[in-house]
């Protein structure tokens, strides 16, 4: 089973990467862009036949290392 | 003579500077490999030096914070051990939850490598005794200290703000350059005191530590 974990910065935290990209895009002529946020996507394959069990495991991984709750939020999606 | 443990992670690069700094104080230094879970009670204190542990993958300090030596360090701290985290070491302590908050990319999105003037907000810690202004070098891309309002207030109220930048160079909340645990035994800072130990380096304010 394969899962996607999408990690995004919390709105309350200044996203320096997003802001830099926004500035660069404007320099490139994309005047209409705003609110760019840069996150991460992690794919994990779990050897399991039980989806809910695997989901729980992936959630634990996300909580324990993939994301830092002070600054990020995450979503899990099964992709395979 | 104090006995010091200096932890080496993959990508640590200030280990020898830190060792020399401690040796100048006639402290005996032993390097510790991050993968070797072990009893750390033989040390008077442990240093997590700067660098780019695990290539800063995922988040600065995140991978190192979950390596085997960190569970030994948790036990050590629980038994009254003292830990100093410098730069990446500070990031590791925060990621491990041994200090509150987190260090994010500098507001300007650039790596900063320069000298800074600092105010020592709290003098009495395991690693400092004297209150004074300091001049130390910084070299970091992820040095913006961040904590939510509640955590920040608690840090202020409990006297856990250790060092402040005179000028906010990276967007840190409350100009925080270093914090410590309430008892002053776990300390973390972004500047590098080990890079300022002789006058010819530009400052010897690193002398105020250890």
Short mmCIF file of C-alpha atoms in Angstrom, two decimals, chain B residues 18-125:
data_model
loop_
_atom_site.label_atom_id
_atom_site.label_comp_id
_atom_site.label_asym_id
_atom_site.label_seq_id
_atom_site.Cartn_x
_atom_site.Cartn_y
_atom_site.Cartn_z
CA UNK B 18 34.13 22.94 19.91
CA UNK B 19 36.62 20.39 21.20
CA UNK B 20 39.47 22.88 21.00
CA UNK B 21 37.38 25.47 22.79
CA UNK B 22 36.69 23.05 25.64
CA UNK B 23 40.33 21.91 25.73
CA UNK B 24 41.44 25.53 26.09
CA UNK B 25 39.49 25.41 29.33
CA UNK B 26 41.41 22.26 30.27
CA UNK B 27 38.30 20.16 29.89
CA UNK B 28 38.76 16.62 28.72
CA UNK B 29 36.93 15.95 25.46
CA UNK B 30 35.51 12.69 24.17
CA UNK B 31 33.72 12.44 20.83
CA UNK B 32 30.45 10.51 20.79
CA UNK B 33 29.08 8.85 17.68
CA UNK B 34 25.37 9.56 17.10
CA UNK B 35 24.53 5.93 16.43
CA UNK B 36 25.99 4.59 19.69
CA UNK B 37 23.30 4.53 22.33
CA UNK B 38 25.14 4.78 25.61
CA UNK B 39 25.24 5.86 29.22
CA UNK B 40 26.37 9.50 29.31
CA UNK B 41 26.65 9.93 33.06
CA UNK B 42 30.46 10.06 32.88
CA UNK B 43 30.24 13.53 31.34
CA UNK B 44 29.95 16.82 33.20
CA UNK B 45 28.23 18.18 30.14
CA UNK B 46 27.52 17.31 26.52
CA UNK B 47 27.76 19.57 23.48
CA UNK B 48 25.78 19.21 20.27
CA UNK B 49 27.98 21.16 17.83
CA UNK B 50 26.98 23.01 14.69
CA UNK B 51 26.93 21.74 11.15
CA UNK B 52 24.37 20.36 8.76
CA UNK B 53 23.39 17.08 10.36
CA UNK B 54 21.91 14.70 7.82
CA UNK B 55 22.14 17.43 5.20
CA UNK B 56 19.33 19.36 6.91
CA UNK B 57 16.98 16.87 5.27
CA UNK B 58 13.29 17.24 6.11
CA UNK B 59 13.90 20.12 8.59
CA UNK B 60 17.13 21.30 10.22
CA UNK B 61 17.91 18.99 13.11
CA UNK B 62 14.84 16.81 12.54
CA UNK B 63 16.66 13.62 11.61
CA UNK B 64 19.43 14.01 14.20
CA UNK B 65 16.79 14.62 16.87
CA UNK B 66 15.49 11.11 16.30
CA UNK B 67 18.85 9.32 16.24
CA UNK B 68 19.90 6.75 18.88
CA UNK B 69 22.14 9.07 20.91
CA UNK B 70 19.18 11.35 21.59
CA UNK B 71 17.42 8.77 23.71
CA UNK B 72 20.64 8.45 25.73
CA UNK B 73 20.68 12.23 25.98
CA UNK B 74 17.10 12.29 27.27
CA UNK B 75 18.05 9.86 30.05
CA UNK B 76 21.16 11.91 30.79
CA UNK B 77 19.16 15.11 31.08
CA UNK B 78 16.62 13.42 33.30
CA UNK B 79 19.43 12.43 35.66
CA UNK B 80 20.59 16.04 35.87
CA UNK B 81 23.01 16.17 32.95
CA UNK B 82 23.72 19.44 31.12
CA UNK B 83 23.60 19.98 27.38
CA UNK B 84 24.71 22.85 25.18
CA UNK B 85 23.44 23.01 21.58
CA UNK B 86 25.17 25.38 19.20
CA UNK B 87 23.57 26.37 15.89
CA UNK B 88 22.55 23.03 14.37
CA UNK B 89 22.83 21.64 17.92
CA UNK B 90 20.22 24.20 19.01
CA UNK B 91 17.98 23.17 16.12
CA UNK B 92 18.37 19.53 17.19
CA UNK B 93 17.44 20.32 20.81
CA UNK B 94 14.27 22.09 19.63
CA UNK B 95 13.33 19.31 17.21
CA UNK B 96 13.85 16.79 20.02
CA UNK B 97 11.53 18.79 22.26
CA UNK B 98 14.30 19.31 24.83
CA UNK B 99 13.87 23.05 24.29
CA UNK B 100 10.62 24.70 23.20
CA UNK B 101 10.03 26.29 19.79
CA UNK B 102 11.67 25.72 16.43
CA UNK B 103 14.17 27.38 14.08
CA UNK B 104 12.95 28.37 10.64
CA UNK B 105 14.46 29.80 7.49
CA UNK B 106 15.74 33.34 7.99
CA UNK B 107 13.09 35.86 6.98
CA UNK B 108 15.24 37.22 4.16
CA UNK B 109 15.65 33.70 2.79
CA UNK B 110 19.43 34.00 2.78
CA UNK B 111 22.24 32.33 4.64
CA UNK B 112 23.75 34.82 7.10
CA UNK B 113 27.45 34.74 7.91
CA UNK B 114 28.53 37.73 9.98
CA UNK B 115 29.36 39.10 13.42
CA UNK B 116 26.52 40.04 15.74
CA UNK B 117 26.20 41.91 19.00
CA UNK B 118 24.19 40.14 21.65
CA UNK B 119 22.63 40.88 24.97
CA UNK B 120 22.89 38.19 27.59
CA UNK B 121 19.41 38.29 29.05
CA UNK B 122 19.97 35.57 31.59
CA UNK B 123 23.46 35.27 33.02
CA UNK B 124 23.05 32.32 35.35
CA UNK B 125 23.01 29.07 33.42
#
